[in-house]
PDB file of C-alpha atoms and ligand atoms in Angstrom:
ATOM      1  CA  MET A   1      11.855  20.744 -18.703  1.00  0.00           C
ATOM      2  CA  GLN A   2      11.513  21.292 -15.114  1.00  0.00           C
ATOM      3  CA  SER A   3      14.181  19.843 -12.446  1.00  0.00           C
ATOM      4  CA  ALA A   4      12.649  16.769 -10.525  1.00  0.00           C
ATOM      5  CA  LYS A   5      11.120  17.772  -7.222  1.00  0.00           C
ATOM      6  CA  LYS A   6      12.407  15.998  -4.120  1.00  0.00           C
ATOM      7  CA  SER A   7       9.000  17.212  -2.289  1.00  0.00           C
ATOM      8  CA  LEU A   8       7.084  15.143  -4.985  1.00  0.00           C
ATOM      9  CA  GLY A   9       9.223  12.118  -4.584  1.00  0.00           C
ATOM     10  CA  GLN A  10      10.354  12.784  -7.974  1.00  0.00           C
ATOM     11  CA  ASN A  11      12.622   9.426  -9.453  1.00  0.00           C
ATOM     12  CA  PHE A  12      11.930   8.680 -12.381  1.00  0.00           C
ATOM     13  CA  LEU A  13      12.415   5.309 -13.773  1.00  0.00           C
ATOM     14  CA  ILE A  14      15.188   5.177 -16.905  1.00  0.00           C
ATOM     15  CA  ASP A  15      15.557   1.417 -16.915  1.00  0.00           C
ATOM     16  CA  LYS A  16      13.459  -0.252 -19.829  1.00  0.00           C
ATOM     17  CA  ASN A  17      14.161  -3.682 -18.555  1.00  0.00           C
ATOM     18  CA  ILE A  18      12.793  -2.908 -15.127  1.00  0.00           C
ATOM     19  CA  ILE A  19       9.829  -1.093 -16.422  1.00  0.00           C
ATOM     20  CA  ASN A  20       9.235  -4.566 -18.354  1.00  0.00           C
ATOM     21  CA  LYS A  21      10.173  -6.782 -15.560  1.00  0.00           C
ATOM     22  CA  ILE A  22       7.618  -4.654 -13.481  1.00  0.00           C
ATOM     23  CA  LEU A  23       4.726  -4.669 -15.874  1.00  0.00           C
ATOM     24  CA  ASN A  24       5.454  -8.915 -16.943  1.00  0.00           C
ATOM     25  CA  LEU A  25       4.357  -9.402 -13.258  1.00  0.00           C
ATOM     26  CA  LEU A  26       0.759  -9.360 -15.102  1.00  0.00           C
ATOM     27  CA  ILE A  27      -1.584  -9.343 -18.416  1.00  0.00           C
ATOM     28  CA  LEU A  28      -2.594  -5.917 -18.835  1.00  0.00           C
ATOM     29  CA  LYS A  29      -4.682  -6.392 -21.966  1.00  0.00           C
ATOM     30  CA  ASP A  30      -8.064  -5.567 -21.987  1.00  0.00           C
ATOM     31  CA  LYS A  31      -7.703  -4.420 -17.587  1.00  0.00           C
ATOM     32  CA  ASN A  32      -8.751  -1.053 -16.427  1.00  0.00           C
ATOM     33  CA  ILE A  33      -5.438   0.401 -14.814  1.00  0.00           C
ATOM     34  CA  ILE A  34      -5.119   3.347 -12.638  1.00  0.00           C
ATOM     35  CA  GLU A  35      -1.332   4.494 -11.950  1.00  0.00           C
ATOM     36  CA  ILE A  36      -0.686   6.581  -9.290  1.00  0.00           C
ATOM     37  CA  GLY A  37       1.531   9.441  -9.763  1.00  0.00           C
ATOM     38  CA  PRO A  38       2.841   8.497 -13.688  1.00  0.00           C
ATOM     39  CA  GLY A  39       5.216  11.516 -13.707  1.00  0.00           C
ATOM     40  CA  LYS A  40       6.359  12.106 -17.082  1.00  0.00           C
ATOM     41  CA  GLY A  41       4.748   8.667 -18.208  1.00  0.00           C
ATOM     42  CA  ALA A  42       7.802   5.947 -18.384  1.00  0.00           C
ATOM     43  CA  LEU A  43       5.837   3.344 -17.318  1.00  0.00           C
ATOM     44  CA  THR A  44       2.109   5.118 -18.794  1.00  0.00           C
ATOM     45  CA  ASP A  45       4.223   4.774 -22.377  1.00  0.00           C
ATOM     46  CA  GLU A  46       5.046   0.640 -21.333  1.00  0.00           C
ATOM     47  CA  ILE A  47       1.296   0.223 -20.464  1.00  0.00           C
ATOM     48  CA  LEU A  48      -0.550   1.623 -23.128  1.00  0.00           C
ATOM     49  CA  LYS A  49       1.467  -0.733 -25.806  1.00  0.00           C
ATOM     50  CA  ARG A  50      -0.124  -3.594 -23.455  1.00  0.00           C
ATOM     51  CA  LYS A  51      -3.555  -2.532 -24.834  1.00  0.00           C
ATOM     52  CA  PRO A  52      -5.072  -2.090 -21.330  1.00  0.00           C
ATOM     53  CA  SER A  53      -9.123  -0.962 -21.651  1.00  0.00           C
ATOM     54  CA  LYS A  54      -8.569   2.030 -19.741  1.00  0.00           C
ATOM     55  CA  LEU A  55      -6.218   3.956 -17.858  1.00  0.00           C
ATOM     56  CA  THR A  56      -6.313   6.586 -15.480  1.00  0.00           C
ATOM     57  CA  LEU A  57      -3.535   8.297 -14.058  1.00  0.00           C
ATOM     58  CA  ILE A  58      -3.692  10.262 -11.114  1.00  0.00           C
ATOM     59  CA  GLU A  59      -0.778  13.063 -10.855  1.00  0.00           C
ATOM     60  CA  LYS A  60      -0.253  15.575  -8.370  1.00  0.00           C
ATOM     61  CA  ASP A  61       2.326  17.942 -10.394  1.00  0.00           C
ATOM     62  CA  ASP A  62       0.583  20.291 -11.940  1.00  0.00           C
ATOM     63  CA  ASN A  63       3.441  21.010 -14.703  1.00  0.00           C
ATOM     64  CA  LEU A  64       3.336  17.440 -15.023  1.00  0.00           C
ATOM     65  CA  CYS A  65       0.058  16.736 -15.380  1.00  0.00           C
ATOM     66  CA  LYS A  66      -0.057  18.873 -18.001  1.00  0.00           C
ATOM     67  CA  SER A  67       2.845  17.886 -20.467  1.00  0.00           C
ATOM     68  CA  LEU A  68       0.690  14.149 -19.961  1.00  0.00           C
ATOM     69  CA  LYS A  69      -2.554  15.666 -20.914  1.00  0.00           C
ATOM     70  CA  ASP A  70      -0.100  17.314 -23.891  1.00  0.00           C
ATOM     71  CA  LYS A  71       1.681  14.096 -24.585  1.00  0.00           C
ATOM     72  CA  TYR A  72      -1.649  11.864 -24.541  1.00  0.00           C
ATOM     73  CA  ARG A  73      -3.717  13.870 -26.440  1.00  0.00           C
ATOM     74  CA  GLY A  74      -6.419  12.495 -28.424  1.00  0.00           C
ATOM     75  CA  ASN A  75      -5.851   8.752 -26.834  1.00  0.00           C
ATOM     76  CA  ASN A  76      -9.257   8.068 -25.729  1.00  0.00           C
ATOM     77  CA  ILE A  77      -8.856   5.459 -23.279  1.00  0.00           C
ATOM     78  CA  LEU A  78      -6.704   7.661 -20.556  1.00  0.00           C
ATOM     79  CA  LYS A  79      -8.422   9.678 -18.206  1.00  0.00           C
ATOM     80  CA  ILE A  80      -5.907  11.849 -16.427  1.00  0.00           C
ATOM     81  CA  TYR A  81      -6.859  13.650 -12.949  1.00  0.00           C
ATOM     82  CA  ASN A  82      -4.511  16.193 -11.773  1.00  0.00           C
ATOM     83  CA  ASN A  83      -5.022  15.303  -8.236  1.00  0.00           C
ATOM     84  CA  ASP A  84      -3.280  14.159  -4.552  1.00  0.00           C
ATOM     85  CA  ILE A  85      -3.616  10.637  -4.215  1.00  0.00           C
ATOM     86  CA  LEU A  86      -4.328  11.229  -0.488  1.00  0.00           C
ATOM     87  CA  LYS A  87      -7.217  13.748  -0.985  1.00  0.00           C
ATOM     88  CA  PHE A  88      -8.611  11.447  -3.938  1.00  0.00           C
ATOM     89  CA  PRO A  89     -12.204   9.351  -4.136  1.00  0.00           C
ATOM     90  CA  LEU A  90      -9.878   6.164  -5.143  1.00  0.00           C
ATOM     91  CA  GLU A  91     -12.735   3.645  -4.368  1.00  0.00           C
ATOM     92  CA  LYS A  92     -15.235   5.267  -5.603  1.00  0.00           C
ATOM     93  CA  ILE A  93     -13.408   5.563  -8.869  1.00  0.00           C
ATOM     94  CA  ILE A  94     -12.605   1.807  -9.019  1.00  0.00           C
ATOM     95  CA  LYS A  95     -14.138  -0.865 -11.274  1.00  0.00           C
ATOM     96  CA  LYS A  96     -14.044  -4.196 -11.375  1.00  0.00           C
ATOM     97  CA  GLU A  97     -11.129  -6.175 -11.711  1.00  0.00           C
ATOM     98  CA  THR A  98      -8.750  -3.180 -11.745  1.00  0.00           C
ATOM     99  CA  ILE A  99      -4.780  -2.820 -11.221  1.00  0.00           C
ATOM    100  CA  ILE A 100      -3.493  -0.602  -9.850  1.00  0.00           C
ATOM    101  CA  LEU A 101       0.120   0.148  -9.882  1.00  0.00           C
ATOM    102  CA  GLY A 102       2.526   2.616  -9.845  1.00  0.00           C
ATOM    103  CA  ASN A 103       6.447   4.027  -8.617  1.00  0.00           C
ATOM    104  CA  LEU A 104       4.967   5.281  -5.708  1.00  0.00           C
ATOM    105  CA  PRO A 105       6.277   9.188  -3.979  1.00  0.00           C
ATOM    106  CA  TYR A 106       8.725   7.562  -0.934  1.00  0.00           C
ATOM    107  CA  ASN A 107       7.033  10.204   1.654  1.00  0.00           C
ATOM    108  CA  ILE A 108       3.867   9.535   1.274  1.00  0.00           C
ATOM    109  CA  SER A 109       4.001   5.552  -0.205  1.00  0.00           C
ATOM    110  CA  SER A 110       2.909   4.269   3.694  1.00  0.00           C
ATOM    111  CA  GLN A 111      -0.065   6.331   3.710  1.00  0.00           C
ATOM    112  CA  ILE A 112      -1.129   5.275   0.144  1.00  0.00           C
ATOM    113  CA  LEU A 113      -1.178   1.630   1.392  1.00  0.00           C
ATOM    114  CA  VAL A 114      -3.197   2.634   4.429  1.00  0.00           C
ATOM    115  CA  GLN A 115      -5.426   4.259   2.432  1.00  0.00           C
ATOM    116  CA  ILE A 116      -6.365   1.599   0.105  1.00  0.00           C
ATOM    117  CA  LEU A 117      -6.581  -0.727   3.107  1.00  0.00           C
ATOM    118  CA  ARG A 118      -9.323   1.105   4.644  1.00  0.00           C
ATOM    119  CA  PHE A 119     -11.359   1.206   1.510  1.00  0.00           C
ATOM    120  CA  LYS A 120     -14.969   0.421   3.008  1.00  0.00           C
ATOM    121  CA  LYS A 121     -15.653  -2.625   0.174  1.00  0.00           C
ATOM    122  CA  TRP A 122     -13.749  -5.733   1.112  1.00  0.00           C
ATOM    123  CA  PRO A 123     -12.791  -8.199  -1.285  1.00  0.00           C
ATOM    124  CA  PRO A 124     -12.342  -4.445  -3.120  1.00  0.00           C
ATOM    125  CA  LYS A 125     -12.947  -4.089  -6.771  1.00  0.00           C
ATOM    126  CA  PHE A 126      -9.071  -3.896  -7.725  1.00  0.00           C
ATOM    127  CA  SER A 127      -7.284  -7.317  -7.964  1.00  0.00           C
ATOM    128  CA  ASP A 128      -3.676  -6.341  -8.140  1.00  0.00           C
ATOM    129  CA  LEU A 129      -1.740  -3.801  -6.246  1.00  0.00           C
ATOM    130  CA  ILE A 130       1.517  -3.254  -7.897  1.00  0.00           C
ATOM    131  CA  PHE A 131       3.910  -0.873  -5.844  1.00  0.00           C
ATOM    132  CA  MET A 132       7.242   0.426  -5.914  1.00  0.00           C
ATOM    133  CA  PHE A 133       8.684   1.162  -2.031  1.00  0.00           C
ATOM    134  CA  GLN A 134      11.960   2.029  -0.842  1.00  0.00           C
ATOM    135  CA  LYS A 135      13.688  -0.924   0.189  1.00  0.00           C
ATOM    136  CA  GLU A 136      13.693  -0.439   4.400  1.00  0.00           C
ATOM    137  CA  LEU A 137       9.310   0.137   3.843  1.00  0.00           C
ATOM    138  CA  GLY A 138       8.891  -2.508   1.389  1.00  0.00           C
ATOM    139  CA  LYS A 139      10.736  -5.209   4.046  1.00  0.00           C
ATOM    140  CA  LYS A 140       8.556  -3.932   6.901  1.00  0.00           C
ATOM    141  CA  VAL A 141       5.413  -4.269   4.728  1.00  0.00           C
ATOM    142  CA  VAL A 142       6.186  -7.891   3.899  1.00  0.00           C
ATOM    143  CA  SER A 143       7.881  -9.163   6.887  1.00  0.00           C
ATOM    144  CA  LEU A 144       5.572 -11.693   8.583  1.00  0.00           C
ATOM    145  CA  TYR A 145       5.485 -13.224  12.111  1.00  0.00           C
ATOM    146  CA  PRO A 146       8.176 -13.650  13.460  1.00  0.00           C
ATOM    147  CA  SER A 147      10.819 -11.771  11.674  1.00  0.00           C
ATOM    148  CA  LYS A 148      12.881  -8.466  12.403  1.00  0.00           C
ATOM    149  CA  GLY A 149      10.755  -6.533  10.138  1.00  0.00           C
ATOM    150  CA  TYR A 150       7.201  -7.048  11.689  1.00  0.00           C
ATOM    151  CA  GLY A 151       5.216  -4.638  12.815  1.00  0.00           C
ATOM    152  CA  ARG A 152       2.474  -2.296  12.746  1.00  0.00           C
ATOM    153  CA  LEU A 153       2.615  -2.048   8.484  1.00  0.00           C
ATOM    154  CA  SER A 154       2.581  -5.788   8.191  1.00  0.00           C
ATOM    155  CA  ILE A 155       0.303  -6.363  10.625  1.00  0.00           C
ATOM    156  CA  LEU A 156      -2.477  -3.912   8.762  1.00  0.00           C
ATOM    157  CA  SER A 157      -1.004  -5.052   5.357  1.00  0.00           C
ATOM    158  CA  ASN A 158      -1.264  -8.596   6.064  1.00  0.00           C
ATOM    159  CA  LEU A 159      -5.463  -8.501   7.111  1.00  0.00           C
ATOM    160  CA  LYS A 160      -6.041  -7.834   3.637  1.00  0.00           C
ATOM    161  CA  LEU A 161      -3.334  -8.698   1.286  1.00  0.00           C
ATOM    162  CA  LYS A 162      -1.178 -11.290   0.481  1.00  0.00           C
ATOM    163  CA  VAL A 163       1.713 -10.711  -1.245  1.00  0.00           C
ATOM    164  CA  ASP A 164       2.181 -12.817  -4.954  1.00  0.00           C
ATOM    165  CA  GLN A 165       6.098 -11.326  -5.717  1.00  0.00           C
ATOM    166  CA  SER A 166       8.644  -8.665  -4.681  1.00  0.00           C
ATOM    167  CA  PHE A 167      11.867  -8.105  -6.092  1.00  0.00           C
ATOM    168  CA  LEU A 168      14.441  -4.911  -5.259  1.00  0.00           C
ATOM    169  CA  VAL A 169      15.526  -2.438  -7.917  1.00  0.00           C
ATOM    170  CA  SER A 170      18.314  -0.224  -7.382  1.00  0.00           C
ATOM    171  CA  PRO A 171      18.987   3.361  -7.472  1.00  0.00           C
ATOM    172  CA  ASN A 172      20.538   3.337 -10.954  1.00  0.00           C
ATOM    173  CA  SER A 173      17.328   2.861 -12.912  1.00  0.00           C
ATOM    174  CA  PHE A 174      16.446   5.860 -11.233  1.00  0.00           C
ATOM    175  CA  SER A 175      17.020   9.382 -13.169  1.00  0.00           C
ATOM    176  CA  PRO A 176      17.935  11.362 -10.633  1.00  0.00           C
ATOM    177  CA  LYS A 177      19.395   8.271  -8.524  1.00  0.00           C
ATOM    178  CA  PRO A 178      17.816   7.704  -5.196  1.00  0.00           C
ATOM    179  CA  LYS A 179      20.090   7.243  -2.103  1.00  0.00           C
ATOM    180  CA  VAL A 180      18.527   3.754  -1.261  1.00  0.00           C
ATOM    181  CA  THR A 181      17.321   0.794  -3.312  1.00  0.00           C
ATOM    182  CA  SER A 182      13.861   0.252  -3.907  1.00  0.00           C
ATOM    183  CA  MET A 183      11.406  -2.576  -3.668  1.00  0.00           C
ATOM    184  CA  ILE A 184       8.254  -3.664  -6.233  1.00  0.00           C
ATOM    185  CA  ILE A 185       5.576  -5.375  -4.492  1.00  0.00           C
ATOM    186  CA  HIS A 186       2.851  -7.173  -6.270  1.00  0.00           C
ATOM    187  CA  PHE A 187      -0.164  -8.016  -3.784  1.00  0.00           C
ATOM    188  CA  LYS A 188      -3.572  -9.620  -4.171  1.00  0.00           C
ATOM    189  CA  PRO A 189      -6.591  -8.945  -1.625  1.00  0.00           C
ATOM    190  CA  LYS A 190      -7.038 -11.488   0.203  1.00  0.00           C
ATOM    191  CA  LEU A 191     -11.000 -12.350  -0.550  1.00  0.00           C
ATOM    192  CA  LYS A 192     -11.802 -14.238   2.420  1.00  0.00           C
ATOM    193  CA  LYS A 193     -13.304 -12.019   5.694  1.00  0.00           C
ATOM    194  CA  ILE A 194     -11.771 -14.152   9.014  1.00  0.00           C
ATOM    195  CA  TYR A 195     -12.107 -11.088  11.702  1.00  0.00           C
ATOM    196  CA  LYS A 196     -14.878  -9.091  11.783  1.00  0.00           C
ATOM    197  CA  ILE A 197     -13.106  -5.909  12.129  1.00  0.00           C
ATOM    198  CA  ASN A 198     -15.412  -3.277  10.498  1.00  0.00           C
ATOM    199  CA  ASN A 199     -12.802  -0.187  10.393  1.00  0.00           C
ATOM    200  CA  LEU A 200      -9.173  -0.024   9.950  1.00  0.00           C
ATOM    201  CA  LYS A 201      -8.440   2.268  11.677  1.00  0.00           C
ATOM    202  CA  THR A 202      -9.587   0.272  14.763  1.00  0.00           C
ATOM    203  CA  LEU A 203      -6.296  -1.612  14.739  1.00  0.00           C
ATOM    204  CA  GLU A 204      -4.323   1.280  13.273  1.00  0.00           C
ATOM    205  CA  LYS A 205      -5.010   2.671  17.335  1.00  0.00           C
ATOM    206  CA  ILE A 206      -4.559  -0.439  18.831  1.00  0.00           C
ATOM    207  CA  THR A 207      -1.262  -1.104  17.036  1.00  0.00           C
ATOM    208  CA  ASN A 208      -0.177   2.160  17.373  1.00  0.00           C
ATOM    209  CA  ILE A 209      -0.860   2.047  21.048  1.00  0.00           C
ATOM    210  CA  LEU A 210       0.719  -1.478  21.560  1.00  0.00           C
ATOM    211  CA  PHE A 211       3.530  -0.525  19.562  1.00  0.00           C
ATOM    212  CA  SER A 212       4.584   2.835  21.221  1.00  0.00           C
ATOM    213  CA  ASN A 213       7.415   1.649  23.348  1.00  0.00           C
ATOM    214  CA  LYS A 214       8.629  -1.287  21.398  1.00  0.00           C
ATOM    215  CA  ARG A 215      10.845  -3.006  24.078  1.00  0.00           C
ATOM    216  CA  LYS A 216       7.785  -2.251  26.490  1.00  0.00           C
ATOM    217  CA  MET A 217       5.937  -5.774  27.628  1.00  0.00           C
ATOM    218  CA  ILE A 218       2.275  -5.316  26.826  1.00  0.00           C
ATOM    219  CA  ASN A 219       0.813  -5.323  30.229  1.00  0.00           C
ATOM    220  CA  LYS A 220       0.323  -1.744  31.153  1.00  0.00           C
ATOM    221  CA  SER A 221      -0.415  -0.481  27.233  1.00  0.00           C
ATOM    222  CA  ILE A 222      -2.962  -2.938  26.811  1.00  0.00           C
ATOM    223  CA  LYS A 223      -5.035  -2.027  29.402  1.00  0.00           C
ATOM    224  CA  LYS A 224      -5.476   1.318  27.994  1.00  0.00           C
ATOM    225  CA  ILE A 225      -7.491  -0.980  25.247  1.00  0.00           C
ATOM    226  CA  LEU A 226      -9.408  -3.471  27.237  1.00  0.00           C
ATOM    227  CA  ASN A 227     -10.638  -4.123  30.606  1.00  0.00           C
ATOM    228  CA  TYR A 228      -9.337  -7.657  32.639  1.00  0.00           C
ATOM    229  CA  LYS A 229     -12.446  -9.804  31.758  1.00  0.00           C
ATOM    230  CA  GLU A 230     -11.823  -8.622  27.981  1.00  0.00           C
ATOM    231  CA  ILE A 231      -8.432  -9.283  28.498  1.00  0.00           C
ATOM    232  CA  LYS A 232      -9.039 -13.122  29.274  1.00  0.00           C
ATOM    233  CA  LYS A 233     -11.010 -13.510  26.314  1.00  0.00           C
ATOM    234  CA  ILE A 234      -7.773 -13.673  24.166  1.00  0.00           C
ATOM    235  CA  LYS A 235      -6.259 -16.823  23.878  1.00  0.00           C
ATOM    236  CA  ASN A 236      -2.669 -17.327  23.845  1.00  0.00           C
ATOM    237  CA  LEU A 237      -1.841 -13.671  24.666  1.00  0.00           C
ATOM    238  CA  ASN A 238       0.876 -13.255  27.397  1.00  0.00           C
ATOM    239  CA  LEU A 239       1.092 -10.043  28.711  1.00  0.00           C
ATOM    240  CA  SER A 240       4.650 -10.307  29.219  1.00  0.00           C
ATOM    241  CA  SER A 241       5.184 -10.111  25.026  1.00  0.00           C
ATOM    242  CA  ARG A 242       7.147  -7.239  23.480  1.00  0.00           C
ATOM    243  CA  PRO A 243       4.862  -5.817  20.851  1.00  0.00           C
ATOM    244  CA  SER A 244       6.662  -7.880  18.189  1.00  0.00           C
ATOM    245  CA  GLU A 245       6.389 -10.852  20.263  1.00  0.00           C
ATOM    246  CA  ILE A 246       2.365 -11.034  19.451  1.00  0.00           C
ATOM    247  CA  LYS A 247       0.939 -12.711  16.444  1.00  0.00           C
ATOM    248  CA  PRO A 248      -0.882 -11.148  13.838  1.00  0.00           C
ATOM    249  CA  GLU A 249      -3.742 -12.880  14.890  1.00  0.00           C
ATOM    250  CA  VAL A 250      -3.855 -11.933  18.305  1.00  0.00           C
ATOM    251  CA  TYR A 251      -3.443  -8.125  17.035  1.00  0.00           C
ATOM    252  CA  TYR A 252      -6.971  -9.122  15.292  1.00  0.00           C
ATOM    253  CA  ARG A 253      -8.510 -10.398  18.517  1.00  0.00           C
ATOM    254  CA  ILE A 254      -8.064  -7.470  20.215  1.00  0.00           C
ATOM    255  CA  ALA A 255      -9.457  -5.408  17.144  1.00  0.00           C
ATOM    256  CA  GLU A 256     -12.613  -7.398  17.007  1.00  0.00           C
ATOM    257  CA  ILE A 257     -13.308  -7.469  20.786  1.00  0.00           C
ATOM    258  CA  PHE A 258     -12.235  -3.725  20.909  1.00  0.00           C
ATOM    259  CA  GLU A 259     -14.916  -3.006  17.848  1.00  0.00           C
ATOM    260  CA  SER A 260     -17.536  -5.418  20.275  1.00  0.00           C
ATOM    261  CA  LYS A 261     -17.756  -3.116  22.912  1.00  0.00           C
TER     262      LYS A 261
HETATM  263  N1  LIG B   1       6.180   6.589 -12.636  1.00  0.00           N
HETATM  264  C1  LIG B   1       7.112   7.691 -12.568  1.00  0.00           C
HETATM  265  C2  LIG B   1       8.353   7.286 -13.560  1.00  0.00           C
HETATM  266  O1  LIG B   1       8.677   5.598 -12.832  1.00  0.00           O
HETATM  267  O2  LIG B   1       9.183   7.746 -13.877  1.00  0.00           O
HETATM  268  C3  LIG B   1       6.867   9.173 -11.656  1.00  0.00           C
HETATM  269  C4  LIG B   1       7.454   8.086 -10.231  1.00  0.00           C
HETATM  270  S1  LIG B   1       7.946   9.502  -8.909  1.00  0.00           S
HETATM  271  C5  LIG B   1       8.544   8.320  -7.911  1.00  0.00           C
HETATM  272  C6  LIG B   1       6.493   9.493  -8.097  1.00  0.00           C
HETATM  273  C7  LIG B   1       5.443  10.486  -8.826  1.00  0.00           C
HETATM  274  O3  LIG B   1       4.238  10.582  -7.738  1.00  0.00           O
HETATM  275  C8  LIG B   1       5.731  12.272  -9.356  1.00  0.00           C
HETATM  276  O4  LIG B   1       5.506  12.287 -10.821  1.00  0.00           O
HETATM  277  C9  LIG B   1       4.875  13.081  -8.221  1.00  0.00           C
HETATM  278  O5  LIG B   1       5.116  14.269  -9.123  1.00  0.00           O
HETATM  279  C10 LIG B   1       4.098  11.770  -7.876  1.00  0.00           C
HETATM  280  N2  LIG B   1       3.177  12.215  -6.691  1.00  0.00           N
HETATM  281  C11 LIG B   1       3.950  12.780  -5.456  1.00  0.00           C
HETATM  282  N3  LIG B   1       2.740  12.942  -4.729  1.00  0.00           N
HETATM  283  C12 LIG B   1       1.588  12.844  -5.494  1.00  0.00           C
HETATM  284  C13 LIG B   1       0.493  13.044  -4.424  1.00  0.00           C
HETATM  285  N4  LIG B   1       0.122  13.138  -2.939  1.00  0.00           N
HETATM  286  N5  LIG B   1      -0.692  12.309  -5.255  1.00  0.00           N
HETATM  287  C14 LIG B   1      -0.411  11.702  -6.951  1.00  0.00           C
HETATM  288  N6  LIG B   1       0.696  12.054  -7.200  1.00  0.00           N
HETATM  289  C15 LIG B   1       1.959  12.033  -6.800  1.00  0.00           C
END
């Protein structure tokens, strides 16, 4: 058996209790499931025991993918793609009421989350999202205004997702053992579109500019986005605030005005 590839974030789950705790977050029977980065199949085996109607796996590692294909040969509810998730047309293959889950490769987990937030159709076809992140990153995703981890990632995800539950996972639950604690987050998509932001990239751009210097007041950087008249349209915008002192709703409003230019 090949050794774990660090470059692909391969830390395999070995703790049955944690695997069950993750999968017990939802009823999987008769559901469509997509698993990102199945690895050796630690989660996959348990998902299959719960009798989903369809299970799609997306794994980048050629060798692991070949082993998975051998392991599950003849199982006709399974479809296995040997692909890089970041280049994979995830939105296209999703069927209604799908559950997306994965113990994500840490180095690209925020990119995977953003890839999903960029889905064109919203509310999306998936009903639930369960991802494992590094704890530090997970905290940045769940931290709402006004808290320490609040920033770009929570502003982006809070536009479209709500956190249902989260819990921590010790390094001892994996092999090889990662250096840091992990965090499971169960999200559900927000169904109502409150802000008229058509392209997530607008909000990505705006938060990127305004958070480019976290300690500085936004009075200068905001001029790269809006003119004086447009700035005046935004209620509750204090130009001497630092980026983390501004509520998510204000960022969403800035994005709306920027897109309507
Ligand atoms: N799900 C397995 C488990 O819990 O034991 C493995 C999780 S491991 C943290 C991440 C998995 O994602 C690895 O199998 C790795 O090869 C795969 N992976 C890494 N980069 C990927 C990518 N860009 N697209 C798809 N899979 C990827």
